[in-house]
Short mmCIF file of C-alpha atoms in Angstrom, two decimals:
data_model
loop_
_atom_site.label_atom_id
_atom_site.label_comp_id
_atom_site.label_asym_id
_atom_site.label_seq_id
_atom_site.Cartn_x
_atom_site.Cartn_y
_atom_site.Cartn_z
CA UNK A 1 0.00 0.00 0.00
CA UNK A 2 1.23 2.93 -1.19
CA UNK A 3 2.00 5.77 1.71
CA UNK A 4 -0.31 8.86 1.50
CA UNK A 5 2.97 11.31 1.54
CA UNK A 6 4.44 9.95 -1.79
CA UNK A 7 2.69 12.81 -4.01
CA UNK A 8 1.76 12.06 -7.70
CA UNK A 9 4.28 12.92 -10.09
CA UNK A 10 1.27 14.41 -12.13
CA UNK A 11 0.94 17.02 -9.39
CA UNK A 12 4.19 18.49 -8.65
CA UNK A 13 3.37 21.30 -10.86
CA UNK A 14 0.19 22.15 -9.56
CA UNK A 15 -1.22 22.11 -12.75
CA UNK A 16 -4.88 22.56 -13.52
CA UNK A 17 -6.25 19.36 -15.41
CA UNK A 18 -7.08 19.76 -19.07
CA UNK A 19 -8.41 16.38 -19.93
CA UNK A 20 -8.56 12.69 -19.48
CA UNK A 21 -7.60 9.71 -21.13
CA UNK A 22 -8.57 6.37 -19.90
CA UNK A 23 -9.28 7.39 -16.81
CA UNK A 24 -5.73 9.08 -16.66
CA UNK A 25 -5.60 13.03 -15.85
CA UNK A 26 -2.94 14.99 -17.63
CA UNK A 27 -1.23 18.07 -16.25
CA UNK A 28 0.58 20.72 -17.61
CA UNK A 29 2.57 23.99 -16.09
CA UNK A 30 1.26 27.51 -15.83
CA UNK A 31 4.86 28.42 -16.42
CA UNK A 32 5.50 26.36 -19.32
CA UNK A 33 4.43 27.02 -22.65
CA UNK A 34 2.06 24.71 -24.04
CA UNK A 35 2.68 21.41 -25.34
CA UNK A 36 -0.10 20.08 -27.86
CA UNK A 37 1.26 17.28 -28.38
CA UNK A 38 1.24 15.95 -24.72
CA UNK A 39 -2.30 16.37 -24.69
CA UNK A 40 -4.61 14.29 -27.33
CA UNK A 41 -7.37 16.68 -26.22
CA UNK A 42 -5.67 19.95 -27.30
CA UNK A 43 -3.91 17.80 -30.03
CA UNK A 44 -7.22 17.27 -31.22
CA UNK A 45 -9.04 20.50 -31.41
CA UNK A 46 -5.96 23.04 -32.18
CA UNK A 47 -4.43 20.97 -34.83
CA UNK A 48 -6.83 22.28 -37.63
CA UNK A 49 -5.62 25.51 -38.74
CA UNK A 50 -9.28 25.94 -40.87
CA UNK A 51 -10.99 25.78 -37.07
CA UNK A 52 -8.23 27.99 -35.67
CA UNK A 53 -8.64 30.86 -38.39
CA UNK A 54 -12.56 30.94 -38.34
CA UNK A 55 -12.19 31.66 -34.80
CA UNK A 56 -9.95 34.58 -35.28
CA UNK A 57 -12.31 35.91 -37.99
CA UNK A 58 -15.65 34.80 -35.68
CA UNK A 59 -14.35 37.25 -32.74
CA UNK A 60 -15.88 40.62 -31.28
CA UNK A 61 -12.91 42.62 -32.04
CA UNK A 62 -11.99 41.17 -35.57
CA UNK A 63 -15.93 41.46 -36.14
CA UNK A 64 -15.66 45.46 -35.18
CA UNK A 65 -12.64 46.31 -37.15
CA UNK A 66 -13.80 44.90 -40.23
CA UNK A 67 -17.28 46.67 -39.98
CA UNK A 68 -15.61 49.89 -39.17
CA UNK A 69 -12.71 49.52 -42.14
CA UNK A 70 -16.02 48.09 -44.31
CA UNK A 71 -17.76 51.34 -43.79
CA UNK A 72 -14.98 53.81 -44.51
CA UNK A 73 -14.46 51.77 -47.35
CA UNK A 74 -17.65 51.70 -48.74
CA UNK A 75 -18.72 55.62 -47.57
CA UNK A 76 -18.74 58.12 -50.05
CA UNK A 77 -15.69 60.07 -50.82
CA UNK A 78 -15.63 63.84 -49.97
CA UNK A 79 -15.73 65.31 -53.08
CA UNK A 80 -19.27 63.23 -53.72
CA UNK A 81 -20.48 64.33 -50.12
CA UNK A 82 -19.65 68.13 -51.89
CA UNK A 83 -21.77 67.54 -54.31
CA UNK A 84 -24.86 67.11 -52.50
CA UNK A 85 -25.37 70.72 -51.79
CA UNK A 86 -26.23 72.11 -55.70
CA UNK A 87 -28.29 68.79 -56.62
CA UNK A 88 -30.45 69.81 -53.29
CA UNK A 89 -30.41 73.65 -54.47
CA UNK A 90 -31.56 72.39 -57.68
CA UNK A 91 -34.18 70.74 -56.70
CA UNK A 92 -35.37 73.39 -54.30
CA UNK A 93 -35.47 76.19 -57.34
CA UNK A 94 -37.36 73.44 -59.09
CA UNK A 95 -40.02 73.17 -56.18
CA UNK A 96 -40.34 76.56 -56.17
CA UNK A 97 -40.51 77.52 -59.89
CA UNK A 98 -43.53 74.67 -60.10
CA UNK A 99 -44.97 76.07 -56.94
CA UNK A 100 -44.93 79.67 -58.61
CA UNK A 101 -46.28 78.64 -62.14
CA UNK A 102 -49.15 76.74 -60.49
CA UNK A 103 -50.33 79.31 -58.47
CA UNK A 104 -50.12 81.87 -61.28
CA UNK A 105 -52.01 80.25 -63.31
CA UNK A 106 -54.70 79.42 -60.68
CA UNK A 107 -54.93 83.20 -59.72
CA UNK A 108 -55.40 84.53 -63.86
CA UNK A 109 -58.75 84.03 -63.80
CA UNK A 110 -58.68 87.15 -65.59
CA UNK A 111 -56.74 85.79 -68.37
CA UNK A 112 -59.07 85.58 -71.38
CA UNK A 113 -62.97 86.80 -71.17
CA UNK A 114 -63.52 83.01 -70.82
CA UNK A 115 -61.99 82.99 -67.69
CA UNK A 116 -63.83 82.87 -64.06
CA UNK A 117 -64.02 86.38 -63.53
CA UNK A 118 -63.96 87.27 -67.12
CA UNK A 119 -65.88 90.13 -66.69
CA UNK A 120 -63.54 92.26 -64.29
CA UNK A 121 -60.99 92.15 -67.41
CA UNK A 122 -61.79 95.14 -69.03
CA UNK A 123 -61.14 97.43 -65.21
CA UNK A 124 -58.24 95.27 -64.32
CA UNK A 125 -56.47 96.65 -68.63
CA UNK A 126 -57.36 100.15 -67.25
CA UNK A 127 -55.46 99.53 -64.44
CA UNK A 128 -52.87 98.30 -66.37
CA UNK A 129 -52.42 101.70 -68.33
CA UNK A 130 -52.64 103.43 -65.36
CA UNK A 131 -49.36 101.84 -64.39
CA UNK A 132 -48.03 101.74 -68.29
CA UNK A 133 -44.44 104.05 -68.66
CA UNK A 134 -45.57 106.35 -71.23
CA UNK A 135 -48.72 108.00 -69.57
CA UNK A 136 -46.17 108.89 -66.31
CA UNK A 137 -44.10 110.08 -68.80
CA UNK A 138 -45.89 112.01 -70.61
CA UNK A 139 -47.63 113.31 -67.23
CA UNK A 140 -43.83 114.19 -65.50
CA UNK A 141 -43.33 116.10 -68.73
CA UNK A 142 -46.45 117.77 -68.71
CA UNK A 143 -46.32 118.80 -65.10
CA UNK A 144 -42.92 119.63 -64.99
CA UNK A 145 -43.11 122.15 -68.36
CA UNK A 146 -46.45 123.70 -66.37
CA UNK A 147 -44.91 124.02 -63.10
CA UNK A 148 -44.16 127.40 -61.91
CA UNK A 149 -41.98 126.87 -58.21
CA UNK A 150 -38.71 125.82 -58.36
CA UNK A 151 -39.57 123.15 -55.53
CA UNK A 152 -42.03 121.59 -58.27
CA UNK A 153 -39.94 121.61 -60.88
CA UNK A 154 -37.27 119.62 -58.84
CA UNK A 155 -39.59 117.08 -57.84
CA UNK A 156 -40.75 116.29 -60.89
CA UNK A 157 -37.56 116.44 -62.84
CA UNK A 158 -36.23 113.98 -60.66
CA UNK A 159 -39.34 111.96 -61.20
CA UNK A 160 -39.13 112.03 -64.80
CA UNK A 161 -35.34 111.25 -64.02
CA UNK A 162 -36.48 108.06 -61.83
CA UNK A 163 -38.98 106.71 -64.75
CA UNK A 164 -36.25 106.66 -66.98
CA UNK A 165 -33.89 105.08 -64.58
CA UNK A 166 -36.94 102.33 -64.12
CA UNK A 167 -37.27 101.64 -68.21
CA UNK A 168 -33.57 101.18 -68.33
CA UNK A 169 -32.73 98.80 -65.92
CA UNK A 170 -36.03 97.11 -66.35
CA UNK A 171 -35.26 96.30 -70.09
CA UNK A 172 -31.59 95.34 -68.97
CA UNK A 173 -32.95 92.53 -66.65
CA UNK A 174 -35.44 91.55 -68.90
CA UNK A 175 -32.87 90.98 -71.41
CA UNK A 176 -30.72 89.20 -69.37
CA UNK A 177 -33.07 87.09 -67.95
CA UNK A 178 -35.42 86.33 -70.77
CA UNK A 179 -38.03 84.36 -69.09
CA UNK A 180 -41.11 83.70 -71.22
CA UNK A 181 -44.51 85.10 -70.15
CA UNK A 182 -47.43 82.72 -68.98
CA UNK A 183 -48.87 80.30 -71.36
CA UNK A 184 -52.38 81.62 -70.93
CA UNK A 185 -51.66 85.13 -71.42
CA UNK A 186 -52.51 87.05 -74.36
CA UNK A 187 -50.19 89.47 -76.32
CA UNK A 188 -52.72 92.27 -76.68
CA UNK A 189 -50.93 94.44 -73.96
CA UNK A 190 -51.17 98.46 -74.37
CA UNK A 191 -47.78 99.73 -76.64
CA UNK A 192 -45.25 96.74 -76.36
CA UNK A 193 -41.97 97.03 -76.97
CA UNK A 194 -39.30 94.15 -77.86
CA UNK A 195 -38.35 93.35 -74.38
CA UNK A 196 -42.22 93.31 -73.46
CA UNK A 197 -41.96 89.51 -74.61
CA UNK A 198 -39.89 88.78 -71.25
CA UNK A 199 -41.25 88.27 -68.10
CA UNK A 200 -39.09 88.67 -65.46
CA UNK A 201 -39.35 91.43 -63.68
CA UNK A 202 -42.89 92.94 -63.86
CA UNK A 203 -41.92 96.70 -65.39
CA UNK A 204 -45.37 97.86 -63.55
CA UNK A 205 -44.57 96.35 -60.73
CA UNK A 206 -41.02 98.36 -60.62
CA UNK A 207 -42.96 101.54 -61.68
CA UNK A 208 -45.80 101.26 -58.81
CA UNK A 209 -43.50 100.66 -56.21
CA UNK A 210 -40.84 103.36 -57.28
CA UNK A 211 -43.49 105.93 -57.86
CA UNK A 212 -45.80 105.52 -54.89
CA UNK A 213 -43.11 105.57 -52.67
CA UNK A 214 -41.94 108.68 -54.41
CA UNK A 215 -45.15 110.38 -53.96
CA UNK A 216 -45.95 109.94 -50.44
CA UNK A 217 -42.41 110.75 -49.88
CA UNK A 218 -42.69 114.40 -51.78
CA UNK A 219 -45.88 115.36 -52.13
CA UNK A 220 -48.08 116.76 -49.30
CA UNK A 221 -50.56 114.71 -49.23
CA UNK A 222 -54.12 113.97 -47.27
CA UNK A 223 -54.51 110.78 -45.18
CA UNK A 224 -57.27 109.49 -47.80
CA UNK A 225 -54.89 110.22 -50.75
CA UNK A 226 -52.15 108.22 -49.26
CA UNK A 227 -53.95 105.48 -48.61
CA UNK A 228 -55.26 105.36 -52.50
CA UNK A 229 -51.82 105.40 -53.62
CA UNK A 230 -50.99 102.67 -51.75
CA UNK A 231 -53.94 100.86 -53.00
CA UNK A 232 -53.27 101.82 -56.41
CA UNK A 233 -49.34 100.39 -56.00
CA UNK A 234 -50.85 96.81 -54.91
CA UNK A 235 -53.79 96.96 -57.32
CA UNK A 236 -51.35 97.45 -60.27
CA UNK A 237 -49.26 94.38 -59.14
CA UNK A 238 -52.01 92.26 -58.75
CA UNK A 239 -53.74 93.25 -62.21
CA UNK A 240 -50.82 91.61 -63.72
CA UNK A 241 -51.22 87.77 -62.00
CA UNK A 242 -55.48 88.02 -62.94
CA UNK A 243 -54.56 89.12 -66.18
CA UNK A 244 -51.99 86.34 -66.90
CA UNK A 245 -49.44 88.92 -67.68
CA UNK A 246 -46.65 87.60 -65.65
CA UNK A 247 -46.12 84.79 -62.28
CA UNK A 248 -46.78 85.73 -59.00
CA UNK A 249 -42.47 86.00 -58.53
CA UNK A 250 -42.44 88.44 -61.59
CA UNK A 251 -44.36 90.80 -59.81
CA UNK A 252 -42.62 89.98 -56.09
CA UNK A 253 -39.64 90.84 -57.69
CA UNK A 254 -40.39 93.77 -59.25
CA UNK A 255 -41.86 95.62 -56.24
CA UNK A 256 -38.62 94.75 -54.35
CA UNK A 257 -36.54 96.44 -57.67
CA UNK A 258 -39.15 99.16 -57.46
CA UNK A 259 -38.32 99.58 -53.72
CA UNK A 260 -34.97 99.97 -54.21
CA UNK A 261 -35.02 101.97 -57.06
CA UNK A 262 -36.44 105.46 -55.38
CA UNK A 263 -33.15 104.69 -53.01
CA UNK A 264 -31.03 104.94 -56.14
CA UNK A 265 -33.40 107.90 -57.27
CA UNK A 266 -32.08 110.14 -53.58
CA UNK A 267 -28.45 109.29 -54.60
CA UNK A 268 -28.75 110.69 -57.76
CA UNK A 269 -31.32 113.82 -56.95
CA UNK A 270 -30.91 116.99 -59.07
CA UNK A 271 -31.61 120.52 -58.18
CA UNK A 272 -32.00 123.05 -60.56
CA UNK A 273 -28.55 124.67 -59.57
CA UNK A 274 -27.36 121.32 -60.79
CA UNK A 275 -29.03 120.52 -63.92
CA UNK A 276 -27.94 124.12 -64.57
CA UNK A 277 -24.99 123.61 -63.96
CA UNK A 278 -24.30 120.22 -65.93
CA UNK A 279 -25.88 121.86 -68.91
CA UNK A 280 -23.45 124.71 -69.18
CA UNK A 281 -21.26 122.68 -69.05
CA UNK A 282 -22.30 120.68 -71.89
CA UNK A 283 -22.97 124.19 -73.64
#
């Protein structure tokens, strides 16, 4: 009988067991590296390098880096991500130019005398004229040959001065832009001229804003009086949606040029003293 202090060889390493064989335990070191082929058990699932490499690719880390290196890979390049921006502005001018169209042609219901409110055409032309260049300037002209102050006659010669201004860059944009009128409108229009074709901007929409502003500006004028002209500046733009003369951003446009306009109009105000002056010096 063996004598309990004899210790088994098996455990003078205090070694962990790994597996059995036959009812045998095998040991192995902490502090040794491992020997696969002492043990038929680690012989037996380590000796495939197919199992060994699935592993590697099968684990969390492996798994993470690839995903992350997968989508840089496959993520689109910076100059692509650039070129998101003018495809989106595109489309946003294009949502808005179909927006615009629609709703002018929805609000020209005074378009034709077939139209829904057919019979306000006829009032809505004489508003048109009313707004039409060459009855303000044949009015400035009149009024400022008649007038007998010198304050008069330097309001109105810088009125005349501002109408001009207002045909000239009018008829430049026009040119430039060259955007067709509606479809539904009809070319019978009070004394056209070859940039009346164009759209963009409404000219009576420039002239409306631009003069009414002028007027309530320099003129004296009653509380009743100024609210006419300012009903007479709006009436004029909207004539020219119900008559199908131009789009609802036409007209927009040209109030904002018209706006503007009168501040180009104070830069450039002449007296008398100057006009006088300037045209001695042409003499």
């Amino acid at each position: 009988m063996p004598s309990p202090k004899v210790k088994n060889p098996g455990r003078s390493g205090g070694s962990p067991v790994l597996g059995s064989s036959n009812g045998r335990y095998e040991f192995l070191s902490l502090t040794k590296p491992l020997n696969r082929s002492s043990s038929p058990h680690l012989q037996r699932q380590g000796s495939d390098p197919t199992t060994a490499r699935l592993r590697v690719s099968e684990s969390p880390t492996r798994r993470r880096g690839s995903s992350s290196s997968t989508g840089s890979a496959s993520g689109p390049p910076e100059e692509d991500t650039l070129r998101l921006n003018p495809s989106f502005i595109r489309v946003a001018l294009s949502s808005l130019l179909a927006i615009d169209l629609w709703t002018s042609k929805r609000l020209g219901v005074c378009a034709c005398e077939d139209s829904s409110w057919g019979s306000m055409r006829p009032l809505m032309k004489l508003v048109e004229i009313s707004g039409h260049g060459i009855p303000w300037l044949a009015g400035t002209a009149y009024c400022l040959y008649k007038s007998d102050s010198a304050a008069g006659q330097e309001v109105m010669l810088n009125l005349l001065m501002g109408l001009v201004l207002d045909l000239v860059l009018v008829a430049i944009v026009k040119a430039v832009v060259r955007r067709r009128r509606p479809a539904h409108n009809r070319m019978d229009m009070f004394a056209t001229f070859s940039v009346d074709c164009y759209s963009f901007p409404s000219g009576h929409a420039t002239r409306a804003a631009m003069c009414g502003r002028f007027l309530l500006t320099h003129l004296v004028l009653a509380a009743p009086l100024r609210v006419l002209v300012l009903l007479w500046s709006c009436l004029v733009g909207l004539s020219r949606v119900l008559l199908g003369r131009h789009n609802v951003t036409d007209v927009m446009f040209g109030f904002w040029m018209g706006y503007c306009q009168y501040n180009l109009v104070e830069m450039l105000w002449l007296s008398p003293q100057t006009l006088q002056t300037l045209l001695g010096q042409l003499a």
